[in-house]
Coordinates of C-alpha atoms and ligand atoms in Angstrom, one line a residue:
X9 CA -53.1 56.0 -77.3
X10 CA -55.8 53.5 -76.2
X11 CA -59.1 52.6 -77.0
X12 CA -61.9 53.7 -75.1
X13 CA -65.2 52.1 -74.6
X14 CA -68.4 53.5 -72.7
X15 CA -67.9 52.5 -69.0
X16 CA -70.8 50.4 -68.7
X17 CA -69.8 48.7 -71.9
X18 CA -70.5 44.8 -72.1
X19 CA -67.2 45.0 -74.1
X20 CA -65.2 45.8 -70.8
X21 CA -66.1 42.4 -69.0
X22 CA -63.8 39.4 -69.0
X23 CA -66.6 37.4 -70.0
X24 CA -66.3 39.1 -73.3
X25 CA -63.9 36.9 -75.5
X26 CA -61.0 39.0 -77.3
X27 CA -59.0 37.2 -79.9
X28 CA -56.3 37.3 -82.6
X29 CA -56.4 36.2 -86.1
X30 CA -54.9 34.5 -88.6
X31 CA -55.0 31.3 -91.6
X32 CA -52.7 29.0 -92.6
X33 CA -51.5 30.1 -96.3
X34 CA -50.8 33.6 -94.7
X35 CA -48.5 32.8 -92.3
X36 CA -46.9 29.6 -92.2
X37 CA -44.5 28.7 -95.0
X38 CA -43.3 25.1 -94.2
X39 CA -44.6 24.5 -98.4
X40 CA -42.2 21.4 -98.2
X41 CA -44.1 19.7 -95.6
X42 CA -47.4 19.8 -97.5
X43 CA -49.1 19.5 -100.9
X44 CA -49.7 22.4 -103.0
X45 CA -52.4 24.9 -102.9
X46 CA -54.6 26.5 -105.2
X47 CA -52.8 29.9 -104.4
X48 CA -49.4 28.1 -104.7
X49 CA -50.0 27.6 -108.2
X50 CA -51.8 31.2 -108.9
X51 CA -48.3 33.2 -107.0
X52 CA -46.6 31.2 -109.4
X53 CA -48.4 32.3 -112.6
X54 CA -46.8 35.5 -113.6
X55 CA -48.4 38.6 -112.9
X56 CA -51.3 37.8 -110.1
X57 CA -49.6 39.0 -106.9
X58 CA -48.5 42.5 -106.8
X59 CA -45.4 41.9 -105.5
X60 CA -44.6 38.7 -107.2
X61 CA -44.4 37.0 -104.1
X62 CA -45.5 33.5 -102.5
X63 CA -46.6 31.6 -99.5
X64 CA -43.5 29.9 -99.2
X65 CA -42.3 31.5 -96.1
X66 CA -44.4 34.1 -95.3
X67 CA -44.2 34.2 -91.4
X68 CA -42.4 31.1 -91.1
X69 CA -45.0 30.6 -88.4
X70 CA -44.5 26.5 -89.1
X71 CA -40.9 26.5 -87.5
X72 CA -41.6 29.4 -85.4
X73 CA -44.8 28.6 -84.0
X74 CA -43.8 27.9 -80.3
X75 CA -42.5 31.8 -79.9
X76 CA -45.9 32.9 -81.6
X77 CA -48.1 30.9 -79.4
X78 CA -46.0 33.1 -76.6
X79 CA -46.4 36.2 -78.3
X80 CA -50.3 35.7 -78.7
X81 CA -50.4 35.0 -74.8
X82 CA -48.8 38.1 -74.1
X83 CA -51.7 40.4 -75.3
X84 CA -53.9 38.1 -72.4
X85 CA -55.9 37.0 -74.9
X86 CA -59.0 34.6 -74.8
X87 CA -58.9 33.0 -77.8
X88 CA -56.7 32.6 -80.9
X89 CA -59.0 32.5 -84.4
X90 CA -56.3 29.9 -86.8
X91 CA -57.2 27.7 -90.0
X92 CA -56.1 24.2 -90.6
X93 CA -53.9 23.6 -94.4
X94 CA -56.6 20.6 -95.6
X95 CA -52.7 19.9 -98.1
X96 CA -51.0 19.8 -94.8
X97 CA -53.0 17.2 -92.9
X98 CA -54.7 15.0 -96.0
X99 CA -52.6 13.4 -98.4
X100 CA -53.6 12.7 -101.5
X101 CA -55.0 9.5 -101.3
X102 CA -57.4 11.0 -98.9
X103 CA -55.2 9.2 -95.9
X104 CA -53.7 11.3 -93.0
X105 CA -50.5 13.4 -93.1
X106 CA -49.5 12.2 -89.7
X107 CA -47.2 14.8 -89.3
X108 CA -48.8 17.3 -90.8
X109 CA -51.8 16.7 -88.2
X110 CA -49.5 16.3 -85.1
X111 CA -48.1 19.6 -86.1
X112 CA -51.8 21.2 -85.4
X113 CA -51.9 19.0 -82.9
X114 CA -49.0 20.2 -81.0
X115 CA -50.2 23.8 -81.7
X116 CA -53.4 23.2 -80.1
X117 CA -52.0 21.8 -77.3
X118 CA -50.2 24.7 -76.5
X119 CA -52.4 26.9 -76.7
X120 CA -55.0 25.1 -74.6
X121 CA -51.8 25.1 -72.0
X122 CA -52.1 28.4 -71.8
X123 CA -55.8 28.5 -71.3
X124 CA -56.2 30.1 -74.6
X125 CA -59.6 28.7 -76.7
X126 CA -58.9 27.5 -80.1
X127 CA -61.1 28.6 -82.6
X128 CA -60.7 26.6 -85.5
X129 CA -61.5 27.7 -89.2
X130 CA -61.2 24.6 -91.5
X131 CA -61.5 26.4 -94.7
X132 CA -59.2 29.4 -95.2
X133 CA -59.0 29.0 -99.5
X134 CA -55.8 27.2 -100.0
X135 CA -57.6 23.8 -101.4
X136 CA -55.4 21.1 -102.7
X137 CA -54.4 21.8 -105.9
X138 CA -55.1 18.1 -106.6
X139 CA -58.9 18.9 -106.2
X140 CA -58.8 22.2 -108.4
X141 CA -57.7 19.8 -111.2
X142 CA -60.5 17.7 -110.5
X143 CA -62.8 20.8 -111.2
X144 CA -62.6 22.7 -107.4
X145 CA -65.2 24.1 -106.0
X146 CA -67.3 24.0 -109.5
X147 CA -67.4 20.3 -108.9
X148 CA -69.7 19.3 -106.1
X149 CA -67.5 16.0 -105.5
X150 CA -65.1 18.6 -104.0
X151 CA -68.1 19.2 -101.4
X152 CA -68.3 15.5 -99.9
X153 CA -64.2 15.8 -100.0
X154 CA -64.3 18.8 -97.2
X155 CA -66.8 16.4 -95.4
X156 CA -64.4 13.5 -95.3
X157 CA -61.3 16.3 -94.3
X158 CA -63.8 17.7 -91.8
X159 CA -64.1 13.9 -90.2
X160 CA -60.4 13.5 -90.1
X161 CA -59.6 16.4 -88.5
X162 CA -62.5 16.2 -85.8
X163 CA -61.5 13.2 -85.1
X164 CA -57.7 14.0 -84.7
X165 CA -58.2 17.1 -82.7
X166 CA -60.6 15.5 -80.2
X167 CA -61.4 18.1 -77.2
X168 CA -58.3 20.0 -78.1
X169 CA -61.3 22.6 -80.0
X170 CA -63.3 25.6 -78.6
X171 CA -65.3 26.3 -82.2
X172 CA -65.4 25.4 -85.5
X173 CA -65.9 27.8 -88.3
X174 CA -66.6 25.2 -91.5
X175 CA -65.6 28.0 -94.1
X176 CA -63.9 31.3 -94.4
X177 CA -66.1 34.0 -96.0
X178 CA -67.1 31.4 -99.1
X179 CA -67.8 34.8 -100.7
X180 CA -64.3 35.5 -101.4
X181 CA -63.9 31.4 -102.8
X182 CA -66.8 31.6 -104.7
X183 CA -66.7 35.5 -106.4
X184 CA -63.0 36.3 -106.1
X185 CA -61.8 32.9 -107.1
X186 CA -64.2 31.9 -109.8
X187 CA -66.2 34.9 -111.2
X188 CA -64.2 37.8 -110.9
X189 CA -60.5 35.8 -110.6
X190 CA -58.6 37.5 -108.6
X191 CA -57.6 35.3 -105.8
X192 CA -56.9 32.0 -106.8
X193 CA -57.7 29.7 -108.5
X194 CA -58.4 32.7 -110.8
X195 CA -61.6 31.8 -113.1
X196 CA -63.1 34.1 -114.6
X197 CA -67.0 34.2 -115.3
X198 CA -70.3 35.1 -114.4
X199 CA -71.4 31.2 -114.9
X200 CA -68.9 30.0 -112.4
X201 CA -69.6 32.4 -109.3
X202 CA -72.8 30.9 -108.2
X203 CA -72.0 27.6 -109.0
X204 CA -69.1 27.7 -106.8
X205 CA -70.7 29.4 -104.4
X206 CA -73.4 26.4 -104.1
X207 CA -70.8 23.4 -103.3
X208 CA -68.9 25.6 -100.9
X209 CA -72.5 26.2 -99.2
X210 CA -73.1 22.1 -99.2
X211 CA -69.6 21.7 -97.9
X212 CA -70.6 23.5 -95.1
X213 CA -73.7 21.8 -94.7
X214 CA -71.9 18.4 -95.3
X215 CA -69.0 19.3 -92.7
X216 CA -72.1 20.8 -90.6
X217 CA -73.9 17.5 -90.0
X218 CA -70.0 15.7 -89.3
X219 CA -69.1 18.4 -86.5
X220 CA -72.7 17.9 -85.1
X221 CA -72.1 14.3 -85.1
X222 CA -68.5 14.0 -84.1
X223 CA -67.7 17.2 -81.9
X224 CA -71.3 18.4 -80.0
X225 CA -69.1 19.7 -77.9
X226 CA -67.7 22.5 -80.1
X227 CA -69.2 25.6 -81.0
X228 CA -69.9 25.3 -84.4
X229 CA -70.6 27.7 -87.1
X230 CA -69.4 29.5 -90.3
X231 CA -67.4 33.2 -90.8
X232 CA -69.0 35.3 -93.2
X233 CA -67.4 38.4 -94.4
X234 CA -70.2 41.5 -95.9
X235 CA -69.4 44.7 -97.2
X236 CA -72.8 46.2 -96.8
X237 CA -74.0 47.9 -100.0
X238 CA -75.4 51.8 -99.5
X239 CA -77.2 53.4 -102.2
X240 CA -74.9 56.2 -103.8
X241 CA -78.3 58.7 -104.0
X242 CA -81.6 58.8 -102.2
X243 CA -83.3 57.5 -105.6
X244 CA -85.4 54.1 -106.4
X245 CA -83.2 53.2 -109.2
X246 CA -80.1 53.4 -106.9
X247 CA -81.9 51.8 -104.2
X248 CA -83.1 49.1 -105.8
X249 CA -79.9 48.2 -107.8
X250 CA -77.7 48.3 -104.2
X251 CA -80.4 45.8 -102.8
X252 CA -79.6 43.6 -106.0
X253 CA -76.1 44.4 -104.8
X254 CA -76.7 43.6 -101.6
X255 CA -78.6 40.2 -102.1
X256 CA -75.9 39.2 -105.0
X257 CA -72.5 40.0 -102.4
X258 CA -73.8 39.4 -99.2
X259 CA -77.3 37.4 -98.5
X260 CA -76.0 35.3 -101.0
X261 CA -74.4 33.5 -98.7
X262 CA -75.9 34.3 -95.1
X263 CA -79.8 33.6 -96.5
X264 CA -79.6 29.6 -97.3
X265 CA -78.3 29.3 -94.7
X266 CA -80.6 31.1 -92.3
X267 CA -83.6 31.3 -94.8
X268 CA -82.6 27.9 -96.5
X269 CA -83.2 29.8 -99.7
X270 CA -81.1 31.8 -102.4
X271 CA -82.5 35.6 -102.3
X272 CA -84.8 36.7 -104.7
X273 CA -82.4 37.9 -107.1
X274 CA -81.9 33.8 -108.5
X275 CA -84.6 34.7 -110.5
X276 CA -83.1 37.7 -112.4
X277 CA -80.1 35.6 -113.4
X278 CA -79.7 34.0 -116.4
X279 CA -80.2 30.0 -116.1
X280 CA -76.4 29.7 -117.0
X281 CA -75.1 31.7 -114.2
X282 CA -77.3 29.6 -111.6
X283 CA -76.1 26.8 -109.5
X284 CA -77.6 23.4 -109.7
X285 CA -79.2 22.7 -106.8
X286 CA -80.3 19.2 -105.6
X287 CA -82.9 17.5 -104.1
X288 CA -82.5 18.2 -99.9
X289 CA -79.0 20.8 -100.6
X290 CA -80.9 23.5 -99.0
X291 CA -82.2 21.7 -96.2
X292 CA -78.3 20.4 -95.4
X293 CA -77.2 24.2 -95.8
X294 CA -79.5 25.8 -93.8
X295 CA -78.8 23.4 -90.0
X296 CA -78.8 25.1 -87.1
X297 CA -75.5 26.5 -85.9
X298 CA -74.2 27.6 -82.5
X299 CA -72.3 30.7 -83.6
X300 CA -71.8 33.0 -87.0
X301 CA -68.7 34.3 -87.4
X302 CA -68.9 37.6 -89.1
X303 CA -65.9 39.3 -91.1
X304 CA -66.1 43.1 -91.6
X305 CA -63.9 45.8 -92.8
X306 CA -65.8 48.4 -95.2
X307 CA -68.9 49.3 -96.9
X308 CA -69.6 49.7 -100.9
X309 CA -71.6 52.0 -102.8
X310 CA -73.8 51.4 -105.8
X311 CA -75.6 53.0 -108.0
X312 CA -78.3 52.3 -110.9
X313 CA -76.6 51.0 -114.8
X314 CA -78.6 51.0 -118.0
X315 CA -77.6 47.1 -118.4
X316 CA -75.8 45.5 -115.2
X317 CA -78.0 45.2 -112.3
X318 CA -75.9 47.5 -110.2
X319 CA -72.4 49.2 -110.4
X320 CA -70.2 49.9 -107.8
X321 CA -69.0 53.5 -107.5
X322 CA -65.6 54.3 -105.7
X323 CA -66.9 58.0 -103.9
X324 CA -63.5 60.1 -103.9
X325 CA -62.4 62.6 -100.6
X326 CA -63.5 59.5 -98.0
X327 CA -60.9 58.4 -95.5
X328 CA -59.6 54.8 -96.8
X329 CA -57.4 52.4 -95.3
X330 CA -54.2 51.3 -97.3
X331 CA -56.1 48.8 -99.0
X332 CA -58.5 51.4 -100.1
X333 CA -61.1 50.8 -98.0
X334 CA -63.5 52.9 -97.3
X335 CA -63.6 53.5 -93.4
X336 CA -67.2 53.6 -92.3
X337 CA -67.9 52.3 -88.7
X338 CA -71.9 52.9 -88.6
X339 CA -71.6 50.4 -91.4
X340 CA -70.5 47.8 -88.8
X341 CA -73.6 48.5 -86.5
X342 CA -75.7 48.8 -89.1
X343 CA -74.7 45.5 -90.3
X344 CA -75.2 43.9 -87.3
X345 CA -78.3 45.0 -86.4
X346 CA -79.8 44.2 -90.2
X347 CA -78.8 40.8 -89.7
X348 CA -80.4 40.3 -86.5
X349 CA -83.6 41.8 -87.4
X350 CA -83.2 39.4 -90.9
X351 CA -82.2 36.3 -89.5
X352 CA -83.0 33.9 -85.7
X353 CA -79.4 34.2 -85.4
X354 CA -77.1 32.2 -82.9
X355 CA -74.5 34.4 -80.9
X356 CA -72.6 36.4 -83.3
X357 CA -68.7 36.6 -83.1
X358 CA -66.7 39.4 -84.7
X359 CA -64.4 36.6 -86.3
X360 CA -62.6 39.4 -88.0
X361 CA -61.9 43.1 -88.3
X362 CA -59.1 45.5 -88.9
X363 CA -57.0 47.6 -91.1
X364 CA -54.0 48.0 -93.6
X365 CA -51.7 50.2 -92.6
X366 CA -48.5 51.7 -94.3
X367 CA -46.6 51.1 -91.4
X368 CA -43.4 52.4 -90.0
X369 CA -40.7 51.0 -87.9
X370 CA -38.4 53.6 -86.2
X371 CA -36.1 52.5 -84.2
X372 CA -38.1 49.7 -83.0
X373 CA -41.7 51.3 -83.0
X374 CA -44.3 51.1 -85.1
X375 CA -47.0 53.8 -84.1
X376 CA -49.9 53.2 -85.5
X377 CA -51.7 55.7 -84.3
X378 CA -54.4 55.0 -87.5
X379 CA -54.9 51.4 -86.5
X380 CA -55.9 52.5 -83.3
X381 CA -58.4 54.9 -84.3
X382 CA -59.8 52.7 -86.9
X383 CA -60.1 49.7 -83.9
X384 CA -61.6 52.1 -81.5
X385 CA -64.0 53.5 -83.6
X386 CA -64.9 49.9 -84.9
X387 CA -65.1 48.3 -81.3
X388 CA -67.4 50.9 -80.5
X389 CA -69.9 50.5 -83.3
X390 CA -69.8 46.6 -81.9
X391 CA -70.5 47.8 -78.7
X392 CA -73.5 50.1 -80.0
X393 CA -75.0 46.9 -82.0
X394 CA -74.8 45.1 -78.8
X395 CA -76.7 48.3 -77.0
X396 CA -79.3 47.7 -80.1
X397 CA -80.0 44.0 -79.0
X398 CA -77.4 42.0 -81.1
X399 CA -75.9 39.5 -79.2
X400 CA -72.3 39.4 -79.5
X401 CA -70.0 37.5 -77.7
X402 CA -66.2 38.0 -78.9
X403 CA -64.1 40.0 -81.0
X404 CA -61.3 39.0 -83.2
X405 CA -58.4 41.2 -84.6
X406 CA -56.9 41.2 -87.7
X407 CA -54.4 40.3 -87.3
X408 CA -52.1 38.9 -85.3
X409 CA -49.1 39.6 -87.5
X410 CA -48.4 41.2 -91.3
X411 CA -48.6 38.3 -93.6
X412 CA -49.5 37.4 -97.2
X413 CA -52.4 39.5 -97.8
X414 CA -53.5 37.3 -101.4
X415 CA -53.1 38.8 -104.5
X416 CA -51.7 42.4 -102.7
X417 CA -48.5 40.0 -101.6
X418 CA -46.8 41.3 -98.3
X419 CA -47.3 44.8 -99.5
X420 CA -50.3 45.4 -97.7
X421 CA -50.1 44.8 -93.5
X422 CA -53.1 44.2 -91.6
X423 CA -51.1 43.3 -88.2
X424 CA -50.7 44.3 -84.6
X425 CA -47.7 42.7 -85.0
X426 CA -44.8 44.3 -87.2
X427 CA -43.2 41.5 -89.0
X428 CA -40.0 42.2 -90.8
X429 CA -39.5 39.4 -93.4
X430 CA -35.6 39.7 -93.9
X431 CA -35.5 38.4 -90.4
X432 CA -39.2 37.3 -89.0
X433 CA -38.3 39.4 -85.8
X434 CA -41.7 40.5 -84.8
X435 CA -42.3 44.1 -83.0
X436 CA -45.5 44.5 -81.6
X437 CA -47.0 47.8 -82.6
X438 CA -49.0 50.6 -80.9
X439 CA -52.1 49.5 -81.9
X440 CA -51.2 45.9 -79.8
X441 CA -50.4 47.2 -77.0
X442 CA -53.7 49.1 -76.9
X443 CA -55.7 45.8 -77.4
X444 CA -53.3 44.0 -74.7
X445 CA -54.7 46.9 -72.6
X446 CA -58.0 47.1 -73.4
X447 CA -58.3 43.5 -72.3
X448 CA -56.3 43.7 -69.3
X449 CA -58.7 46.4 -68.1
X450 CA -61.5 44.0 -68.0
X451 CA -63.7 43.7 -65.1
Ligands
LIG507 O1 -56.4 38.9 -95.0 C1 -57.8 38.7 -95.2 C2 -58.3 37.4 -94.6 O2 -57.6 36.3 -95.1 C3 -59.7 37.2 -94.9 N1 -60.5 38.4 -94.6 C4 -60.0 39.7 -95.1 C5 -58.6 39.8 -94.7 C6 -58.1 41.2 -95.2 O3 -58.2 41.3 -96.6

């Protein structure tokens, strides 16, 4: 099976940039050559990963990262989309790790070797668990820390970078990790969300202003994920409580920084759920950027609720992915081309997109034939947002391999690689060798 895009498709040039993607805490293991994590502490506290399990291995990508670097070059890949392990590189102190840098370093250096851009996401959620003591991402000391990790690692990496994303969809730091606690570091509460939220938007500011400073040569930008809200009837109440939705999941985070404002909705909360904001913190939010990174899987559906401003509504006899996604490709264009119409954005990457799969191995093949369908039909809903005007530039898959998917564990594989954990042999699936041709087939 392949994927097939129009012929006159944009998407079929080479000077369209295909990637693979992954983070740090997903894949690498090597937890004895760095500090702990906020989600080493929340896999250890009984009962918040499905399967119980940890980041201590995962792909063992740390020892093994030489043969992965080959295995990304074989799809003919432009770029590879990683994150950098802030416990890895800073110590405590707020010094360097040495080694910890030198082993990005080496990575990086590899991959340039092999003409493949770097696109470097500096915030993937594991934060030192250090800092989570010292209040995480509710204290907005934490922000000015990124900034100072942000300097170190600019200045370690040099020209070794093609872009740099500050955070990682700061939706899932911010909602998952301190309203709804789910993903670590597992808060719970509608007064710590926004709050959260606020100092991860400064840190990018903050880290903003540093890669401006120290690496003009870089792309640099931010990944936002969305899962676009649609209204479960045609009426005003449900309209009006998945634009609340909407404005509380998604512009949350993409309208200070574009807008240099929090939506409208700041004003329905109560005081206690809303983040202090200081003197000039929009204005340092809301810099200019050379690229958003945007992160998208499914779409949600809301509907009207006598006393919460919106409730979300799982629709039954939809196709769903693994993970229980909803699959809904026009949600991808229509995301796209909502954003541009919103926003003056700079070129758009697809930083991320792809599904979880119960995979199969039989006698050494995975057949995927799902994945692929799922990618095709997603590639091409890119490729009609770039028919309406959007400008996009690149696509990224994920991912490159299974790996810890958070709080589902390895339970849940999003790769195009098969990884089998017993022995880290990696088999690369249908739906890779469908994106190795797809690219290969560029003009
Ligand atoms: O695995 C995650 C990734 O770390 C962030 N974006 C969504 C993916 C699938 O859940």
């Amino acid at each position: 099976m392949a994927f097939s895009l129009p012929k006159n498709s944009p998407m079929r040039s080479s000077s369209f940039l295909y990637g693979v993607a992954t983070a740090s805490f997903q894949i690498e293991g090597g937890v004895e050559h760095r500090l702990p994590c906020i989600w080493d502490t929340f896999c250890a506290t009984a009962g918040k990963i499905e399967d119980g399990s940890n980041g201590d291995v995962a792909c063992d990508h740390f020892n093994r990262w030489q043969d992965d670097v080959e295995l990304i070059s074989s799809f003919g890949v432009d770029a590879y989309r990683l994150s950098i392990s802030w416990p890895r590189v800073i110590k405590q102190d707020g010094t360097v790790n040495q080694q910890g840098m030198q082993f990005y370093i080496d990575l990086l250096d590899e991959l340039n070797a092999k003409g493949i851009k770097p696109f470097v996401t500096l915030y993937h959620w594991d934060l030192p668990q250090y800092l989570e003591d010292n209040g995480g991402w509710l204290n907005r000391e934490t922000a000015y820390k990124f900034q100072e990790y942000t300097k170190h690692v600019v200045k370690a990496f040099g020209d070794r970078v093609h872009a740099y994303a500050t955070l990682n969809e700061p939706f899932c730091s911010a909602y998952l990790g301190y309203e709804a606690g789910i993903h670590a570091p597992g808060i719970v509460g509608k007064e710590f969300g926004k709050k959260a939220a606020h100092h991860l938007l400064l840190a990018h500011g903050l880290a903003m202003q540093v890669l401006n400073e120290f690496s003009p040569k870089t792309l640099n930008g931010i990944v936002l994920n969305f899962t676009p809200g649609y209204a479960l009837t045609d009426s005003a109440e449900d309209k009006l409580a998945t634009h609340k939705a909407n404005e509380y999941f998604n512009y949350w985070y993409s309208k200070p920084i574009f807008d240099g404002e929090y939506p409208e909705l700041i004003n329905e909360l109560p005081a206690e759920h809303r983040p202090e904001i200081h003197d000039n913190d929009m204005e340092v939010i809301s810099q200019p950027m050379d690229f958003l990174g945007i992160n998208f899987y499914t779409r949600a559906r809301y509907q009207a609720h006598p006393t919460e401003m919106f409730e979300e509504i799982i629709v039954e006899g939809v196709e769903r992915t693994d993970i229980g996604w909803e699959i809904y490709p026009q949600a991808f264009t229509d995301l796209l081309v909502d954003l541009d119409t919103r926003y003056d954005l700079p070129p758009v990457y697809i930083t991320e997109n792809g599904a979880s799969i119960d995979d199969e191995i039989e006698s050494g093949v995975v057949n995927d034939v799902r994945r692929i369908d799922y990618y095709n039909k997603h590639l091409n809903a890119v490729n009609d947002a770039i028919s309406k005007g959007v400008n996009v530039q690149g696509y990224f898959a994920w991912s490159l391999m299974d790996n810890f998917e958070w709080a589902e564990g390895y339970l849940k594989r999003f790769g195009i690689v098969y990884v089998d954990y017993q022995t880290q042999v990696r088999t690369v699936k249908a739906s890779g060798l469908a994106y190795k041709k797809l690219l290969s087939e560029r003009s």
